[in-house]
Amino acid sequence: MRSYLEPKQNRTRRDRKMLSDKMQIKSVRGTQDILPAEYEKRRQAWEAIQNVFRQFGYRGVEIPTIESIDLHLRKSGEAIRRHMYSFKDLGNETLCLRPELTASVVRMFISKLWGEKLPQKLYYLGSVFRYDKPQKGRYREFTQAGIECIGGATPEYDAEVIALACRVMEELHISDYEVVIGNIGIVLELLSQKKIDERVKNYIVESLETLSKSSGIDKGIQEIEEGLEKIGISMEELPREKVELLEAVKKLPEAQARKVVAWVIDTIYGSTGGDRDSQEIAGNLLAKITRDEQRPQIRETLNFIRELTQIHGVPPKVFGKVDSLIQRAGLDPKPIEELRLITEYLDHYGVDWSKVRIDFSFGRGLAYYTGMIFEIYCHSKNLGADQKQVCGGGRYDDLIGYLGGASSVPALGLSFGLERLILAMEGYLYEPEFLDAFVAPVGGEKEFRYALDIACRLREAGLRTDIGAKDKSVKAQLRMADSLGTKFVLLLGEEERKENAISLRDMRAAKQIKCSMTQAIETMKKGVAPP
Amino acid sequence: MNDSNLTIALPSKGHLYKPTMDFLEACALHVHRDSDRQYQTRMQGIAQTMVVVFQRPRDIPKLVEEGGVDLGITGFDIFYEMGGEMKSGECVPVFPDGRTGSQIPALPYGGCSLVLAVPDHWVDIVSISDLAEMALVRKREGRMLKVATEFPNLTKEHLFKQGVSYFELTEIDGAAESTPRMGSADIVADLKSSGVTLAENRLKEIAGGKILDSSACLIASRRRLMDKERQRAAQLFIDRIEAHLNASRYWLITANVTASSEEDVFDQFSKNLKQEEIDLLGQEGPTVARVLCLKKGRSLKYSVYSIRIQVESEKLEKVIAILRAKSGRNILVSPASFVYDEAPRAFGMLLKKLKQGE
């Protein structure tokens, strides 16, 4: 028997001919239609995930699919911003389809939940949209299930979020997973200590993700240096004339140097249009010359990151190794202390350390993280090589301030990619019957009316019930019931109608009894009870 | 429009119109248009009926994507501004076969580049990274960098890719180059063919500011060409164009030489050639045929032979030199009109792409 959940595999030539008809409207590239079989899996997975969220005291919310583009321009990472679906609506306002949900939840918190008792623990499920190249397992519209814990200030919340994520994996029967935990705070502190330009800083933070995914640290660092070169920061030795120029510029007080350069610009170009005057241009030109001076600091930062990547292992041993490095660099040990505490709390949650790795140099693509960050990878063979990540999250203490909160509120969160989770849990999902009973009228109008009454009673009793068509033979009714995968069929002919009875057929056991309505309901309820 | 005929959309006006007509004529495909108000005609010179519709270049990608026509010629810049192959997968580029690393060449006209240009007095901005830095500073001051362009999508994509994250796009319909002086934009992304217009408007290109090299391109509708019949019809057209593009790389040379036999001709010419120069004598070798001489008094031992060589354009002079050294005479060089490869490459690539999208 073909399962009613399986989509039709073998299309005939005529089917294909029909499909290639030019009138046919296709689904938009990179989107997917969720057919009943898939829908059932998603429903089960979401139910399990949602249960875990609730077990940890989270409450559900829903947010709009479209948002003002500013919300996502303000603090999303380059990678997301570049792939955003944006458009102007009829009122000429620039909007976007949400590329992720955290910013939206934060916006909602600021406008609707501000002043409420903290922390606000919220969960959500929703589609997000990114204009990526569609591949197997990568869609332009995909689904995220996640939580945000707004106002969760201390490491116990970090531990709770990670533990919750592990709990979800266990609940979904995915055992082959790996959690990587890091703290972006270490690198952020170093960058601000070295007074590195914001643009370079952003670039390095965003590159940490590629670094953790590249093969070998030397290659990774080389890639970062090449990237810096592309954004105009050369790591090569400065040529002699540049060094001399730098020396000469430094000798003049800035205001004077600026005056001279501005005069030269005015002399050559005459009156200049636009809102940049020669003073501004001169100032920027001088700043550009001195910018080359930050190269040693960048070099030191990259070396530090290189050293950080060498340290990995299982807590508490791993912390001993990193302490000395932090001390040597003169950095605040706070991020390390946080991580240490997080791992201690995780012990209480009974986290399996064979599945957890601490990686101090680890970074994530989103630019808003400030502290603990983590990702979960799943090694299921159903997931492609670059689609192993099923969950990611971390702490974003500044985001609420950035997005217009009256003060900054510490917060953290995570999100799961629902489609990938489902691919990873393949085999654990059962295919339940979607019908408990099929009521089959056999005979004429009177029998059909009798069947209608019976179907209503069954539904009232909580059984999922469908009814067969009028004027069909017993054979046709049974065939229909079979294709629907129903366990019970109620055959209602003239005889049954007259006796006010039911012929109840158990399709699996191929047994048939004649009984009363009450008996039938009782039998079916027992028979369809979940295992 | 009869749906069974292969239909191609051509630019109805603009800088691509005349070069397109000339190019097709050079491919021996004749499109006769009575007036510039005529929007539909037929193409002659090919073994099937081909309907031509004239459309604005900007409308052609959409028409192809929706399957309104089988093929279309438009600008590469326009095609990619409208989303390129990424958009729906319904529009398949044929000449060239893609934006980067293409193996099939573009159509050889309508060349220009889409570039970023800044006012020439911005002496501090010479590269895209300078621009990125400036955009960041301006954003902090609450003044977004304003970019005017006819190509917002390509411009946005390029700026993001190059690390310029903060800017406002002003979409305009032509004459972008005048906007910085009028104060309605700070910089522009505009088409440049010679650079004169930029200079006249006191703008300069910056390093890393080239967004796209463009020329005319041929695109195909996946939906229409999934049909085998239409594929066969389209192949004739595509092969003809490919053969013509191939031909521009070659010359045909014939010359007369004196020798004792066909083999002697070959020996004379190949004797001193290095291994890598062997293709100077044609793709597979020269064709040698005996000339039936009318002049009397020729030695019986030696006859006149005609040698015929197909040679790549840049090697022409070398071959002439060899011919002269061997006292070749009556050297006749003629252009090739069509050179067909053993297997159709452009059409093969198109088939591959059609299959990928299934």
PDB file of C-alpha atoms in Angstrom, chain A residues 69-75 81 274-276 280, chain B residues 122 131-148 159-160 164-170 183-187:
ATOM      1  CA  ILE A  69      14.174  48.381   6.685  1.00  0.00           C
ATOM      2  CA  ASP A  70      15.937  50.619   9.223  1.00  0.00           C
ATOM      3  CA  LEU A  71      15.398  48.039  11.927  1.00  0.00           C
ATOM      4  CA  HIS A  72      17.558  45.527  10.091  1.00  0.00           C
ATOM      5  CA  LEU A  73      20.020  48.025   8.621  1.00  0.00           C
ATOM      6  CA  ARG A  74      20.999  49.271  12.023  1.00  0.00           C
ATOM      7  CA  LYS A  75      22.798  46.314  13.432  1.00  0.00           C
ATOM      8  CA  ARG A  81      22.085  42.955   5.050  1.00  0.00           C
ATOM      9  CA  GLY A 274      28.047  69.380  -2.847  1.00  0.00           C
ATOM     10  CA  ASP A 275      28.049  69.368   0.925  1.00  0.00           C
ATOM     11  CA  ARG A 276      31.723  68.417   1.388  1.00  0.00           C
ATOM     12  CA  GLU A 280      36.408  68.351   5.336  1.00  0.00           C
TER      13      GLU A 280
ATOM     14  CA  TRP B 122      37.385  64.691  -3.573  1.00  0.00           C
ATOM     15  CA  LEU B 131      34.532  55.570   0.169  1.00  0.00           C
ATOM     16  CA  ALA B 132      33.637  52.896   2.725  1.00  0.00           C
ATOM     17  CA  GLU B 133      35.462  54.784   5.447  1.00  0.00           C
ATOM     18  CA  MET B 134      33.804  58.056   4.475  1.00  0.00           C
ATOM     19  CA  ALA B 135      30.336  56.466   4.383  1.00  0.00           C
ATOM     20  CA  LEU B 136      30.846  55.189   7.909  1.00  0.00           C
ATOM     21  CA  VAL B 137      31.977  58.599   9.189  1.00  0.00           C
ATOM     22  CA  ARG B 138      29.055  60.338   7.487  1.00  0.00           C
ATOM     23  CA  LYS B 139      26.583  57.846   8.882  1.00  0.00           C
ATOM     24  CA  ARG B 140      27.863  58.588  12.377  1.00  0.00           C
ATOM     25  CA  GLU B 141      27.286  62.283  11.670  1.00  0.00           C
ATOM     26  CA  GLY B 142      23.787  61.474  10.438  1.00  0.00           C
ATOM     27  CA  ARG B 143      24.510  62.309   6.789  1.00  0.00           C
ATOM     28  CA  MET B 144      24.026  59.267   4.602  1.00  0.00           C
ATOM     29  CA  LEU B 145      26.105  59.039   1.434  1.00  0.00           C
ATOM     30  CA  LYS B 146      23.710  59.585  -1.474  1.00  0.00           C
ATOM     31  CA  VAL B 147      24.296  57.541  -4.619  1.00  0.00           C
ATOM     32  CA  ALA B 148      22.391  58.301  -7.835  1.00  0.00           C
ATOM     33  CA  LEU B 159      28.747  48.551  -2.563  1.00  0.00           C
ATOM     34  CA  PHE B 160      27.813  45.909  -0.007  1.00  0.00           C
ATOM     35  CA  VAL B 164      30.389  50.177   1.796  1.00  0.00           C
ATOM     36  CA  SER B 165      27.486  49.562   4.113  1.00  0.00           C
ATOM     37  CA  TYR B 166      25.832  52.891   4.675  1.00  0.00           C
ATOM     38  CA  PHE B 167      24.346  54.766   1.741  1.00  0.00           C
ATOM     39  CA  GLU B 168      21.079  55.900   0.238  1.00  0.00           C
ATOM     40  CA  LEU B 169      20.244  55.082  -3.350  1.00  0.00           C
ATOM     41  CA  THR B 170      18.481  57.586  -5.557  1.00  0.00           C
ATOM     42  CA  GLY B 183      23.378  68.576  -5.138  1.00  0.00           C
ATOM     43  CA  SER B 184      20.776  65.815  -5.376  1.00  0.00           C
ATOM     44  CA  ALA B 185      23.401  63.101  -4.865  1.00  0.00           C
ATOM     45  CA  ASP B 186      26.989  62.837  -3.621  1.00  0.00           C
ATOM     46  CA  ILE B 187      28.280  60.246  -6.039  1.00  0.00           C
TER      47      ILE B 187
END
